[in-house]
Structure formats: structure tokens, C-alpha cells
Short mmCIF file of N, CA and C in Angstrom, two decimals:
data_model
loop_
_atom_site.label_atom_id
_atom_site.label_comp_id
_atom_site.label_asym_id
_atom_site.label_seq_id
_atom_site.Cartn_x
_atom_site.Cartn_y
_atom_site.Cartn_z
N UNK A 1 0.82 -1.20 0.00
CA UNK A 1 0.00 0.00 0.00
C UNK A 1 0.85 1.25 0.00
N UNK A 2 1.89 1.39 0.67
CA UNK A 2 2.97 2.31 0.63
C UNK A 2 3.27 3.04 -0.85
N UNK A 3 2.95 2.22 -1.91
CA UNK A 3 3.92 2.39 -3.39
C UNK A 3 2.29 3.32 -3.65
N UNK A 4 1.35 3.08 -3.59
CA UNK A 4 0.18 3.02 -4.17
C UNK A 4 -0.20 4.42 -4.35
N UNK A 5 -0.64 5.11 -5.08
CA UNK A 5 -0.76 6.65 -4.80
C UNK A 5 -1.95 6.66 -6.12
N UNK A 6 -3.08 7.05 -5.64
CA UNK A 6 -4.28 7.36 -6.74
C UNK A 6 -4.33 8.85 -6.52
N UNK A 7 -4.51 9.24 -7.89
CA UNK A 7 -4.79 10.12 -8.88
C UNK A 7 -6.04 11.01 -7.87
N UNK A 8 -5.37 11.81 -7.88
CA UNK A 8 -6.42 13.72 -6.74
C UNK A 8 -5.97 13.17 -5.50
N UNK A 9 -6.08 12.04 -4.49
CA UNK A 9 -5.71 11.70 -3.63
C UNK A 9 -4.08 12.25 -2.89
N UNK A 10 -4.07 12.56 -2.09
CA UNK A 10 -2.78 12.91 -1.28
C UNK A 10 -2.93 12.73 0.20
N UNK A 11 -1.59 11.74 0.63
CA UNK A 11 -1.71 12.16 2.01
C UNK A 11 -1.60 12.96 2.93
N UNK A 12 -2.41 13.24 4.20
CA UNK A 12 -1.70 14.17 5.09
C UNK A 12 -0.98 13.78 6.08
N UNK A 13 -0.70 13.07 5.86
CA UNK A 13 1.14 11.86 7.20
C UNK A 13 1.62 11.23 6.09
N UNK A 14 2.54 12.07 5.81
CA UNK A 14 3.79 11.61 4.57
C UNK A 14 3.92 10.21 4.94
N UNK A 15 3.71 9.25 3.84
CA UNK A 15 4.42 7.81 3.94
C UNK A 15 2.67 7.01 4.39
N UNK A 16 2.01 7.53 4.48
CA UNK A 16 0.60 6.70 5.21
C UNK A 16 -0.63 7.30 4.59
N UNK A 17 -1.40 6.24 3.62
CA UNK A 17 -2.37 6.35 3.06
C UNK A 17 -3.72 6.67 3.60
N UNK A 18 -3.56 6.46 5.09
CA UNK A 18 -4.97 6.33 6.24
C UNK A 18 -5.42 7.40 6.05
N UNK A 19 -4.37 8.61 5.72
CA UNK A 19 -4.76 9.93 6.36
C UNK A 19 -5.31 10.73 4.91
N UNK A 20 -5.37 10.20 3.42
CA UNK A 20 -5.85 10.40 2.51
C UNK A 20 -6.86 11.59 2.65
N UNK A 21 -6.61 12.36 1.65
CA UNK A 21 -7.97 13.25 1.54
C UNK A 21 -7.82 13.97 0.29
N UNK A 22 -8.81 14.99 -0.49
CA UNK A 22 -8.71 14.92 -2.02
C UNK A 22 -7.62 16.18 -1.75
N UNK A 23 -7.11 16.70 -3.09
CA UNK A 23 -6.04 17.97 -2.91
C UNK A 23 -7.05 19.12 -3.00
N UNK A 24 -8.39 19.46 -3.39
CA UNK A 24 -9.18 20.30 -3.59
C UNK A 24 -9.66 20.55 -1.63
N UNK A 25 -9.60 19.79 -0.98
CA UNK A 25 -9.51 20.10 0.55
C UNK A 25 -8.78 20.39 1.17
N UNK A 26 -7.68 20.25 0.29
CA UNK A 26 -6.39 20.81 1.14
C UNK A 26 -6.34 22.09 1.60
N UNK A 27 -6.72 22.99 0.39
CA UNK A 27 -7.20 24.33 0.69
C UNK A 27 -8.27 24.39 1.67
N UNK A 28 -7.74 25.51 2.89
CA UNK A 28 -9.36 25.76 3.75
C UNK A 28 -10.46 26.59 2.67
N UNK A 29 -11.27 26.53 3.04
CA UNK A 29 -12.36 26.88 2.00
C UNK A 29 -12.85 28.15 2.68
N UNK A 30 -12.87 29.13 1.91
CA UNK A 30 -12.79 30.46 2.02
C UNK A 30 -14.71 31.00 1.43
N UNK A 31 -15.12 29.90 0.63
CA UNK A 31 -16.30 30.49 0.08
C UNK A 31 -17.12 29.32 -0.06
N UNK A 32 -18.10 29.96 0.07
CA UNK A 32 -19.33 28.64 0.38
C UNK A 32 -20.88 29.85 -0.54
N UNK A 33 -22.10 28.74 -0.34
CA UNK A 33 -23.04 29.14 -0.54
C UNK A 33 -23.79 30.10 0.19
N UNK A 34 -24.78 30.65 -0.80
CA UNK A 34 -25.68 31.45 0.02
C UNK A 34 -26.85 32.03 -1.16
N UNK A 35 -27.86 30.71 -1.09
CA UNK A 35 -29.03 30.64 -1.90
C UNK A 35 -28.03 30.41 -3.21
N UNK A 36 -28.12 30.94 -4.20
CA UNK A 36 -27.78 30.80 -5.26
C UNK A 36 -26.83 31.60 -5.79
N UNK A 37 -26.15 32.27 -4.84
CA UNK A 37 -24.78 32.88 -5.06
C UNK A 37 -23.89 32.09 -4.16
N UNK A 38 -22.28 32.72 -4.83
CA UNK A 38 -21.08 32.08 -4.28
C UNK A 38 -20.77 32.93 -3.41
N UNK A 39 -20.14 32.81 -2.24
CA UNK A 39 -20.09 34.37 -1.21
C UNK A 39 -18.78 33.67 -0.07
N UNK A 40 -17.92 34.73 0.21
CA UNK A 40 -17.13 34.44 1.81
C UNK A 40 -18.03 33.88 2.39
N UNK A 41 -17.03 33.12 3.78
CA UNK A 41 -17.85 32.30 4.34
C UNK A 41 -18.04 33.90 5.58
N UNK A 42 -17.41 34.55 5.27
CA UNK A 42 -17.68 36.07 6.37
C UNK A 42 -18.68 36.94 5.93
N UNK A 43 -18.83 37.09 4.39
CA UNK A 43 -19.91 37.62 4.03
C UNK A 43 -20.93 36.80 4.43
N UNK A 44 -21.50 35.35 4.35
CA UNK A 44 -22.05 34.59 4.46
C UNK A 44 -23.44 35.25 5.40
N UNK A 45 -22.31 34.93 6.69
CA UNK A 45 -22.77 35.38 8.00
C UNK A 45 -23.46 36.70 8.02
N UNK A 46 -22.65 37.78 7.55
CA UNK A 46 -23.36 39.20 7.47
C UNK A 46 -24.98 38.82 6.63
N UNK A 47 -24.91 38.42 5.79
CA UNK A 47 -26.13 37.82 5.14
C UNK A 47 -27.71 37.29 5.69
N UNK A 48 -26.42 36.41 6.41
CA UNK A 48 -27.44 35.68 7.09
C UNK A 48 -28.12 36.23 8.26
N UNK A 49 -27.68 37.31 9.10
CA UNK A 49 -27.85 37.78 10.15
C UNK A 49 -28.87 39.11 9.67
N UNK A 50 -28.55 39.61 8.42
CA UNK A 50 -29.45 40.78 7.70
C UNK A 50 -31.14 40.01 7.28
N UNK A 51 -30.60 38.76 7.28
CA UNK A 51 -31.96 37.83 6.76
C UNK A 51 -32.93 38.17 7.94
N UNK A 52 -32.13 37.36 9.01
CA UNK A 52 -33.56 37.73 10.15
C UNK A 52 -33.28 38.76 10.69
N UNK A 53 -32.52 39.85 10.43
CA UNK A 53 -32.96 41.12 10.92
C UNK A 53 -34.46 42.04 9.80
N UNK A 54 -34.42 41.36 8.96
CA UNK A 54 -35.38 41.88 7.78
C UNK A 54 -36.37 41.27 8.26
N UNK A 55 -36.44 39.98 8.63
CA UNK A 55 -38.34 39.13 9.08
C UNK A 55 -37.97 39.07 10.11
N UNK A 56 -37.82 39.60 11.46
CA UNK A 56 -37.96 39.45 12.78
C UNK A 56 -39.19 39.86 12.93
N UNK A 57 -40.21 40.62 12.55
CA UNK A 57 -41.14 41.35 12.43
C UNK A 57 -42.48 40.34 12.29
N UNK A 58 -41.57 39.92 11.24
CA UNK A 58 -43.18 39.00 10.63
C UNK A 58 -42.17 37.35 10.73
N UNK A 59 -41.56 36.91 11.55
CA UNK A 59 -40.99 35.83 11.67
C UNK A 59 -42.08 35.01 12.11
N UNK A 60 -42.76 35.08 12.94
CA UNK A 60 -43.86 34.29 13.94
C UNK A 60 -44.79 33.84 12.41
N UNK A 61 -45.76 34.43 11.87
CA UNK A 61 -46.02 34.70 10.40
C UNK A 61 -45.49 33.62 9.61
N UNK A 62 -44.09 33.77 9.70
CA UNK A 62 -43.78 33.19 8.31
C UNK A 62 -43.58 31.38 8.79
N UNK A 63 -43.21 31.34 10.47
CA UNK A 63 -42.84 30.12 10.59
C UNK A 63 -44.38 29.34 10.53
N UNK A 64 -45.50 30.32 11.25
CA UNK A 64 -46.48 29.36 10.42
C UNK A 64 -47.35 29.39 9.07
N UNK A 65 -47.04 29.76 8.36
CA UNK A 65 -46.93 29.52 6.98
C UNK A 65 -46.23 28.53 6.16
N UNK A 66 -44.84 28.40 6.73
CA UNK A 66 -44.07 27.54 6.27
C UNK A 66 -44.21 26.54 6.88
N UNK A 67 -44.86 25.91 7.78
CA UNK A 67 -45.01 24.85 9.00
C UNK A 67 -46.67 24.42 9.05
N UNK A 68 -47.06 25.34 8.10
CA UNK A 68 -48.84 25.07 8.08
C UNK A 68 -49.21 24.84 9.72
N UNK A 69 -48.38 25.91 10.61
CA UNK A 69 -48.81 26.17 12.01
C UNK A 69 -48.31 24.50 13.11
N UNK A 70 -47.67 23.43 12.09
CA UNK A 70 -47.29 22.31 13.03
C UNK A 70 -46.21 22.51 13.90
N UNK A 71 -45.28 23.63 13.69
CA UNK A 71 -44.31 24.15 14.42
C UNK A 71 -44.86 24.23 16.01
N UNK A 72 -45.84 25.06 16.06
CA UNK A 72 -46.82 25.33 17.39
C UNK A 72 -47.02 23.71 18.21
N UNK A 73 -47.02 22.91 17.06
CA UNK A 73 -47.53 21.53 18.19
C UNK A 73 -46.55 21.28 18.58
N UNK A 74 -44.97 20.93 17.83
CA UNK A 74 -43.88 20.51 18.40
C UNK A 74 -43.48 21.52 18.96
N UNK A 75 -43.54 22.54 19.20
CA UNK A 75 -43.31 23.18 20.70
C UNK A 75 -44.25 23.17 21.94
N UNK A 76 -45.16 22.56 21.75
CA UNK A 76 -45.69 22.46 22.50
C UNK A 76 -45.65 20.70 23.46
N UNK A 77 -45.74 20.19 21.96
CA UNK A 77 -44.96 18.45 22.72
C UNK A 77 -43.42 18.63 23.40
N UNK A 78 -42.51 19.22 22.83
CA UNK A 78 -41.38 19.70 23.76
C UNK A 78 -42.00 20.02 24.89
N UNK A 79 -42.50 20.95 25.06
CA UNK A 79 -42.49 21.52 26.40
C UNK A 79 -43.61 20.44 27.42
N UNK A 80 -44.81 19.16 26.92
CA UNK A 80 -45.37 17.98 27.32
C UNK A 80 -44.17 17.20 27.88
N UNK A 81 -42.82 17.12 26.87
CA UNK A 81 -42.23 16.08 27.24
C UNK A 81 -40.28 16.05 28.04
N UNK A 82 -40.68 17.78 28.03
CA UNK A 82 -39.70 18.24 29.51
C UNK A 82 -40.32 18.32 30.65
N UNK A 83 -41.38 18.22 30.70
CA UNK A 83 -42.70 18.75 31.86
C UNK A 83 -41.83 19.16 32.96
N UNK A 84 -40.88 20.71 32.58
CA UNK A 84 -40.52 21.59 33.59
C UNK A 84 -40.88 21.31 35.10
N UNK A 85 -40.63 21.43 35.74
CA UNK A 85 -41.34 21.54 37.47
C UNK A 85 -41.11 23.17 37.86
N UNK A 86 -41.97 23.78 38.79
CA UNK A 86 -41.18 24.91 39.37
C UNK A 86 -40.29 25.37 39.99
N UNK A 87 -40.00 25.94 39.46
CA UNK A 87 -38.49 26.42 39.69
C UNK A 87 -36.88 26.55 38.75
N UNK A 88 -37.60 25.67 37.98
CA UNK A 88 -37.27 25.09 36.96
C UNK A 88 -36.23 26.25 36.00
N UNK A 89 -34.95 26.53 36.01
CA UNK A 89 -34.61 27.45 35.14
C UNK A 89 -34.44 27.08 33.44
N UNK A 90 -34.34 27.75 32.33
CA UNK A 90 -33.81 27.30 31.19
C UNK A 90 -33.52 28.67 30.18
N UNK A 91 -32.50 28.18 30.08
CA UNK A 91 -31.50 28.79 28.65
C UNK A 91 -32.20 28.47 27.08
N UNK A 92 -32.76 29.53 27.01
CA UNK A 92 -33.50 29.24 25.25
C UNK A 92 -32.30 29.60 24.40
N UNK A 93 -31.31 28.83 23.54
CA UNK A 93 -30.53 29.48 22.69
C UNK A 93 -31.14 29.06 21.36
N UNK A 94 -30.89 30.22 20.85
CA UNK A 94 -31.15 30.80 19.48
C UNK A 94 -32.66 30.87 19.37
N UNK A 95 -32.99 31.62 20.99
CA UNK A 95 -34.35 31.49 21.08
C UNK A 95 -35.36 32.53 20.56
N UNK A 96 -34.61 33.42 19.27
CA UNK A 96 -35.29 34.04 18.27
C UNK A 96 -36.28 35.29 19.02
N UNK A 97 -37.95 35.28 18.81
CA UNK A 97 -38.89 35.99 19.17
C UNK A 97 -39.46 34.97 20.70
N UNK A 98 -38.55 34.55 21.28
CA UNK A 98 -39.22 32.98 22.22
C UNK A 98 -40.24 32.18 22.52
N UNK A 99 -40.42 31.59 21.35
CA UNK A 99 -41.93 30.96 21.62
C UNK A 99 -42.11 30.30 22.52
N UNK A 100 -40.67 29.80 22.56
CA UNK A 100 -40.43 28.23 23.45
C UNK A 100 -40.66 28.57 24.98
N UNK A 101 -39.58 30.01 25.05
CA UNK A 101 -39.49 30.52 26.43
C UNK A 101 -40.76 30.96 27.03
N UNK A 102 -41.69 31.19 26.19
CA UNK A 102 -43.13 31.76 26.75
C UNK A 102 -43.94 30.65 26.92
N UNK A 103 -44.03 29.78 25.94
CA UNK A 103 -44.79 28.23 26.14
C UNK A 103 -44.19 27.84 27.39
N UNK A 104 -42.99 27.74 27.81
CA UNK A 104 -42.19 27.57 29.13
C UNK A 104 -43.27 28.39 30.51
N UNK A 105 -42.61 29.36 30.59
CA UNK A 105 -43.39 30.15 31.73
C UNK A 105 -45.05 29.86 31.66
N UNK A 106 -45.75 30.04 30.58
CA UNK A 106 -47.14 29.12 30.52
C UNK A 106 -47.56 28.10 30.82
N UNK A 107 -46.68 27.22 30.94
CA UNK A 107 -46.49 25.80 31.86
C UNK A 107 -46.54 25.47 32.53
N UNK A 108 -45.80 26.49 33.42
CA UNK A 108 -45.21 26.82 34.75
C UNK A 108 -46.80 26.97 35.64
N UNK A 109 -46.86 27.85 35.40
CA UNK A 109 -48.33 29.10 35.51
C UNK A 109 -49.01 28.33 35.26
N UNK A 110 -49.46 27.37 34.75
CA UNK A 110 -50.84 26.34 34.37
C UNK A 110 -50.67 25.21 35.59
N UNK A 111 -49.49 24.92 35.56
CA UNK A 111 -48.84 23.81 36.64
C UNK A 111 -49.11 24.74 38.01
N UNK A 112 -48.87 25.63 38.28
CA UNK A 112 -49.39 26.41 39.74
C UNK A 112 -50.53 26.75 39.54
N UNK A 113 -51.42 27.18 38.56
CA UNK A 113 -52.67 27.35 38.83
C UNK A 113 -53.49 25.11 39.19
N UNK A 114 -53.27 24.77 38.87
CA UNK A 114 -53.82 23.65 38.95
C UNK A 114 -53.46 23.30 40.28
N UNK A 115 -51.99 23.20 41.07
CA UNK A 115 -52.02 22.80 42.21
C UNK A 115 -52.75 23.67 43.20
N UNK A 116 -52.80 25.42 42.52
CA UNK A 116 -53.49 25.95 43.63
C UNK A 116 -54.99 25.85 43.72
N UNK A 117 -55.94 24.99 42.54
CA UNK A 117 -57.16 24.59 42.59
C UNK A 117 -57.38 23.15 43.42
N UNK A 118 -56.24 22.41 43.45
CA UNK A 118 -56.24 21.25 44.12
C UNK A 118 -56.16 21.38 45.59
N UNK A 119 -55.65 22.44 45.93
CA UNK A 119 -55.47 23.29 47.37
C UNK A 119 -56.89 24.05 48.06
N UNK A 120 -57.20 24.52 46.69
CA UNK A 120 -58.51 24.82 47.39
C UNK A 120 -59.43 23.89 47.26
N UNK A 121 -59.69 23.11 46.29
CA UNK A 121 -60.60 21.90 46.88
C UNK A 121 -60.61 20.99 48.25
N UNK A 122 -59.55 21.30 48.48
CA UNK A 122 -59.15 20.67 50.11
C UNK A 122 -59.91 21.20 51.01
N UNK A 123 -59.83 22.47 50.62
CA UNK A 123 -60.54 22.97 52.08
C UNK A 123 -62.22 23.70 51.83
N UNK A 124 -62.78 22.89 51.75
CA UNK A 124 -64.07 23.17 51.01
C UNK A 124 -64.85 24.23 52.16
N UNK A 125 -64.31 24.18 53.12
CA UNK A 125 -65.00 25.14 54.14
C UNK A 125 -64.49 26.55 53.91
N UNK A 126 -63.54 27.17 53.59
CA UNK A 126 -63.08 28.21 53.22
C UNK A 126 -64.46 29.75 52.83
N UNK A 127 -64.56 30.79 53.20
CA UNK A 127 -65.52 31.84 52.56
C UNK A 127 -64.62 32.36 51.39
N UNK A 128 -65.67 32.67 50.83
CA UNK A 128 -65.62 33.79 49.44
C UNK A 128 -64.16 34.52 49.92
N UNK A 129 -64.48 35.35 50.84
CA UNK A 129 -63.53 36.50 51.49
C UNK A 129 -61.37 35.08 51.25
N UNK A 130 -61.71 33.75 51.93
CA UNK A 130 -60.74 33.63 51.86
C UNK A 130 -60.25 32.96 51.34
N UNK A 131 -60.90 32.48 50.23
CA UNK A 131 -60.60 32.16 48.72
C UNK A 131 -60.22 33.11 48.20
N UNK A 132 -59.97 34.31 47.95
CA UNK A 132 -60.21 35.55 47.36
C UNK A 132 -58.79 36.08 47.75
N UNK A 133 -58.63 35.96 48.79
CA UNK A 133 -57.30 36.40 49.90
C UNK A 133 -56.38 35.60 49.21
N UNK A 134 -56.62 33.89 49.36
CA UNK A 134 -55.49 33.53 49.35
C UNK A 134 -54.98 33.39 47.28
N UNK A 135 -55.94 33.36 46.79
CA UNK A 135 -55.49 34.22 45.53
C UNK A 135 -54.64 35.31 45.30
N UNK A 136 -55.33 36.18 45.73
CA UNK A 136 -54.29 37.87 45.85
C UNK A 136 -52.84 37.53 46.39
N UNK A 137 -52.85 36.84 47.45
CA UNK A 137 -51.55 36.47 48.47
C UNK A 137 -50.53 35.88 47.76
N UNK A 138 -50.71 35.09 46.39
CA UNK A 138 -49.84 34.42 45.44
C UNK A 138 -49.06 35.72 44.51
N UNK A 139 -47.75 35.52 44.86
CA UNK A 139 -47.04 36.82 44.52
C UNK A 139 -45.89 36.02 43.27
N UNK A 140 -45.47 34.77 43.39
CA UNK A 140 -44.78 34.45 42.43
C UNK A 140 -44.90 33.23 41.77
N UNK A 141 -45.95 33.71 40.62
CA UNK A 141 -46.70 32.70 39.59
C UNK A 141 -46.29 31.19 39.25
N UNK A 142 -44.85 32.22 39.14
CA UNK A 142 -43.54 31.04 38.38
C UNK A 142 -42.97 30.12 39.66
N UNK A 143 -42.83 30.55 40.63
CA UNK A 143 -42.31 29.51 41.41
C UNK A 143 -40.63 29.72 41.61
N UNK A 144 -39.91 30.88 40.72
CA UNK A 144 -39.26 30.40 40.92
C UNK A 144 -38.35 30.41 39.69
N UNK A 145 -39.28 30.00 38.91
CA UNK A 145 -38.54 29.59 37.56
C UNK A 145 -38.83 30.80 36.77
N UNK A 146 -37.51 30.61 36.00
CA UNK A 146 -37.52 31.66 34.36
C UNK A 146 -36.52 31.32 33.30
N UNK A 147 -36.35 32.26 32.81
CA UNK A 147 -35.92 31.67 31.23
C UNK A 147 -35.06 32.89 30.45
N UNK A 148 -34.26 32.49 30.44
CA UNK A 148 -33.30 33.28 29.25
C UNK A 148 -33.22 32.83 28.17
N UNK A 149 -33.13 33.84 26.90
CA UNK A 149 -33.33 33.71 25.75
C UNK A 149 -31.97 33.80 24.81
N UNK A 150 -31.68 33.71 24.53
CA UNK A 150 -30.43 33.77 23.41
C UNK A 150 -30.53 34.17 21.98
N UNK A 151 -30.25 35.03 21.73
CA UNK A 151 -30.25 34.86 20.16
C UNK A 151 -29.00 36.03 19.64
N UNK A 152 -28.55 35.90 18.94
CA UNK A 152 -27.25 36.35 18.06
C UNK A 152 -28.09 37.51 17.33
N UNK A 153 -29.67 37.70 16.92
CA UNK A 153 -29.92 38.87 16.03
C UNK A 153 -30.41 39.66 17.22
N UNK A 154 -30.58 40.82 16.90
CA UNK A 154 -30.90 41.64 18.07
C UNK A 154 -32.18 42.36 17.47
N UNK A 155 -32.61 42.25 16.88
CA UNK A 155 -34.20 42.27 16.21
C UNK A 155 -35.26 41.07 16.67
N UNK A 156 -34.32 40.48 16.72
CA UNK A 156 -35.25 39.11 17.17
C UNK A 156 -35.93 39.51 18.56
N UNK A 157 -34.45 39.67 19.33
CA UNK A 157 -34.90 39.75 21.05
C UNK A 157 -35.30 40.98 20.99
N UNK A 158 -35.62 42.17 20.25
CA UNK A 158 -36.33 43.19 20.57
C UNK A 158 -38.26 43.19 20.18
N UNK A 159 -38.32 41.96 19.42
CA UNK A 159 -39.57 41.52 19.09
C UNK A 159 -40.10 40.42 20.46
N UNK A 160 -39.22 39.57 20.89
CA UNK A 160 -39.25 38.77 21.71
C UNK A 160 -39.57 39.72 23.00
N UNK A 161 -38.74 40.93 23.09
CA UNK A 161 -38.76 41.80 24.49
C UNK A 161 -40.39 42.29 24.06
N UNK A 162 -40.89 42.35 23.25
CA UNK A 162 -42.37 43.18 23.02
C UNK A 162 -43.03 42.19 23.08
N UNK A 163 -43.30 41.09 22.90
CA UNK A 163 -44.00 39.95 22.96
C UNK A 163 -44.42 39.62 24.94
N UNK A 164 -42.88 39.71 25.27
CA UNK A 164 -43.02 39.41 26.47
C UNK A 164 -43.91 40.94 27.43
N UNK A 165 -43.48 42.00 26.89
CA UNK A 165 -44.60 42.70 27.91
C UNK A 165 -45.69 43.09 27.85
N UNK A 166 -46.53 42.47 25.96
CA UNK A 166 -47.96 42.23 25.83
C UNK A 166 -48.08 40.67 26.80
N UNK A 167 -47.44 39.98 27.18
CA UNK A 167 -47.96 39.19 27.80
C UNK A 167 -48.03 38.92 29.52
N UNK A 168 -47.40 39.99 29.58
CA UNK A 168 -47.48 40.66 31.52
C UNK A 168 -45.83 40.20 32.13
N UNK A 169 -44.98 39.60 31.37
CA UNK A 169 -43.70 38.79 31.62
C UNK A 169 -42.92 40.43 32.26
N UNK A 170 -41.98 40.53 32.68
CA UNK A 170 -40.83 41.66 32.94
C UNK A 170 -39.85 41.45 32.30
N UNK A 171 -39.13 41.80 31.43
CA UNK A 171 -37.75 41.56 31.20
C UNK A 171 -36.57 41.87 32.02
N UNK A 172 -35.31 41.31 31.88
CA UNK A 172 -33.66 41.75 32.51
C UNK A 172 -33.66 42.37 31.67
N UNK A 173 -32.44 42.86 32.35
CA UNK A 173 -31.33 43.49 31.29
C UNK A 173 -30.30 42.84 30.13
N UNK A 174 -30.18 43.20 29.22
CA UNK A 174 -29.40 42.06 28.07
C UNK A 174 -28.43 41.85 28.54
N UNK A 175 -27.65 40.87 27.92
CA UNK A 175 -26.65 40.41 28.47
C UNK A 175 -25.67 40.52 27.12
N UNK A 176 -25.02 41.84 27.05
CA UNK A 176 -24.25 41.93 25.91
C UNK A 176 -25.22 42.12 24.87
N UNK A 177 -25.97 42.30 25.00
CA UNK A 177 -27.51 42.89 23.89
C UNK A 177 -27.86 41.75 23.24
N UNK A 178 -27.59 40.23 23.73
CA UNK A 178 -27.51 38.96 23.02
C UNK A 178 -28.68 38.20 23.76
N UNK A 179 -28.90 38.51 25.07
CA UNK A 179 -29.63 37.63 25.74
C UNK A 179 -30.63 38.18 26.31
N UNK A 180 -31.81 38.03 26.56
CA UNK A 180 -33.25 38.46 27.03
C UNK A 180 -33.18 37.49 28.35
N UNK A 181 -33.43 38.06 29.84
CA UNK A 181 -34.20 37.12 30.63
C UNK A 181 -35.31 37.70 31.28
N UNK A 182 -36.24 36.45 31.10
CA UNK A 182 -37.39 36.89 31.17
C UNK A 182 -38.63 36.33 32.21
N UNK A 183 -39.58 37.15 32.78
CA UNK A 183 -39.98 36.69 34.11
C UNK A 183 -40.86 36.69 34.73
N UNK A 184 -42.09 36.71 35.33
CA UNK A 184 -43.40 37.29 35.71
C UNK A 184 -42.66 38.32 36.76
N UNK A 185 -43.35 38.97 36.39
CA UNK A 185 -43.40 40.63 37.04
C UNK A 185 -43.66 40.67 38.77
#
């Protein structure tokens, strides 16, 4: 095997065929695709990052359009088949406008509203007045738990930051303008 040397083939451990690879790889590759142009793999990125800075807007929109809205179920079976507990923290990366992170805290919040109906069925003697009380008296929905978001476009998490305070959530402060965390108020 030593003598043997095929045609485009070259090794990379002089004397040893194992390490074979074509001579067109030898070169690092400087340019790659992008749709139907040839582009840096640095332009690439600028590209790609202008992409969803252009549909961050109408991203929610387009994923169900393109998903005929099944996107919504598998985030929603994700979040069936982590079944979070409270307290529960999580890191959404590349968590875009956060669907995931809000289906998350909704979870949460469905999971404490249910134990706190199982609580009051217990005590069936309770008045109006302190049913009512011990409602008001529940100060942290979540338990506990919240969720940071991640995403590399910063259009995204500024759609994601508006999403979250039509839905009563509070936001942090970014983290390097990259990360959203996010929280019941």
C-alpha cells in the first residue's frame, strides 16, 4: 500500500495512506453558498444575520406559513415532554422571538394554577372572602422559575422583548444585547 498513490488523492502523514484526503480540501475553503450565489464564508454570516434582521417582524407569520402552524404543536410536545417543574430554570438558545421561552413560563403558571385549585378543593369550608385572599396572596406565579433567551440577532430579542410585555412577563437586562431574561413581574 505504501507504493500506491491514486490520482487527486494525497496524504496528510507523509508515507501513510490512512490519512488520505482529495487535494481540492487541502485548501481551507474560504467560500461557500448562500441561496444561489457564491459568497465568503464572512460575508455569508453578514447575510445571514441581515436575513432575520429583515423578518424578525413577521418571523412568527412566516414560521407558520411555512409549517402550516405544526411548528406550534412541536413546541408544545417539547415543552409535554420536559414537563418543567417549578423552579425550573432554562437557557433558550437561538431562542429568536421565544416561543419556546413563553410556552415555558405558561407551563409553569398552568402547573401552579392547577395545584393551587387542588389546594382549594381541600378545604371546602373556606368563605368567598378567603378564597379571594389567598389568591391575591400568590405573589410568584412562576415559582421560581424563568428563562433566558439567546439569540445572536438583536431584532429578534427586541420583538421577543415586546412579545413578552404584551404578555405581563418583565424583562432583565441584556446580556451583551444577546440575551433576554425573562420573568413574571
Amino acid at each position: 500500500m505504501r507504493g500506491c498513490r491514486l490520482p487527486g488523492l494525497r496524504s496528510s502523514w507523509p508515507g501513510s495512506p490512512l490519512g488520505a484526503r482529495l487535494l481540492s480540501q487541502e485548501k481551507r475553503a474560504t467560500e461557500t453558498h448562500f441561496g444561489f450565489e457564491t459568497v465568503s464564508e464572512e460575508e455569508k454570516g453578514d447575510k445571514v444575520y441581515q436575513v432575520f434582521e429583515s423578518v424578525a417582524k413577521k418571523y412568527d407569520v412566516m414560521n407558520d406559513m411555512m409549517s402550516l402552524g405544526i411548528h406550534r404543536v412541536w413546541k408544545d410536545v417539547l415543552l409535554w415532554r420536559m414537563h418543567p417543574f417549578p423552579g425550573t430554570q432554562l437557557l433558550d438558545v437561538a431562542g429568536g422571538t421565544g416561543d419556546i421561552a413563553f410556552r415555558f413560563l405558561n407551563y409553569i403558571q398552568a402547573q401552579h394554577r392547577r395545584k393551587q385549585k387542588r389546594q382549594l378543593r381541600t378545604q371546602q369550608n373556606l368563605s368567598w372572602e378567603e378564597i379571594a385572599q389567598k389568591y391575591q396572596n400568590e405573589e410568584d406565579t412562576l415559582n421560581g422559575s424563568h428563562v433566558v433567551i439567546c439569540d445572536i440577532n438583536k431584532e429578534m430579542l427586541k420583538i421577543g422583548k415586546k412579545k413578552a410585555y404584551a404578555q405581563g412577563y418583565k424583562t432583565g437586562k441584556s446580556y451583551r444585547k444577546a440575551c433576554l431574561g425573562v420573568g413574571r413581574c
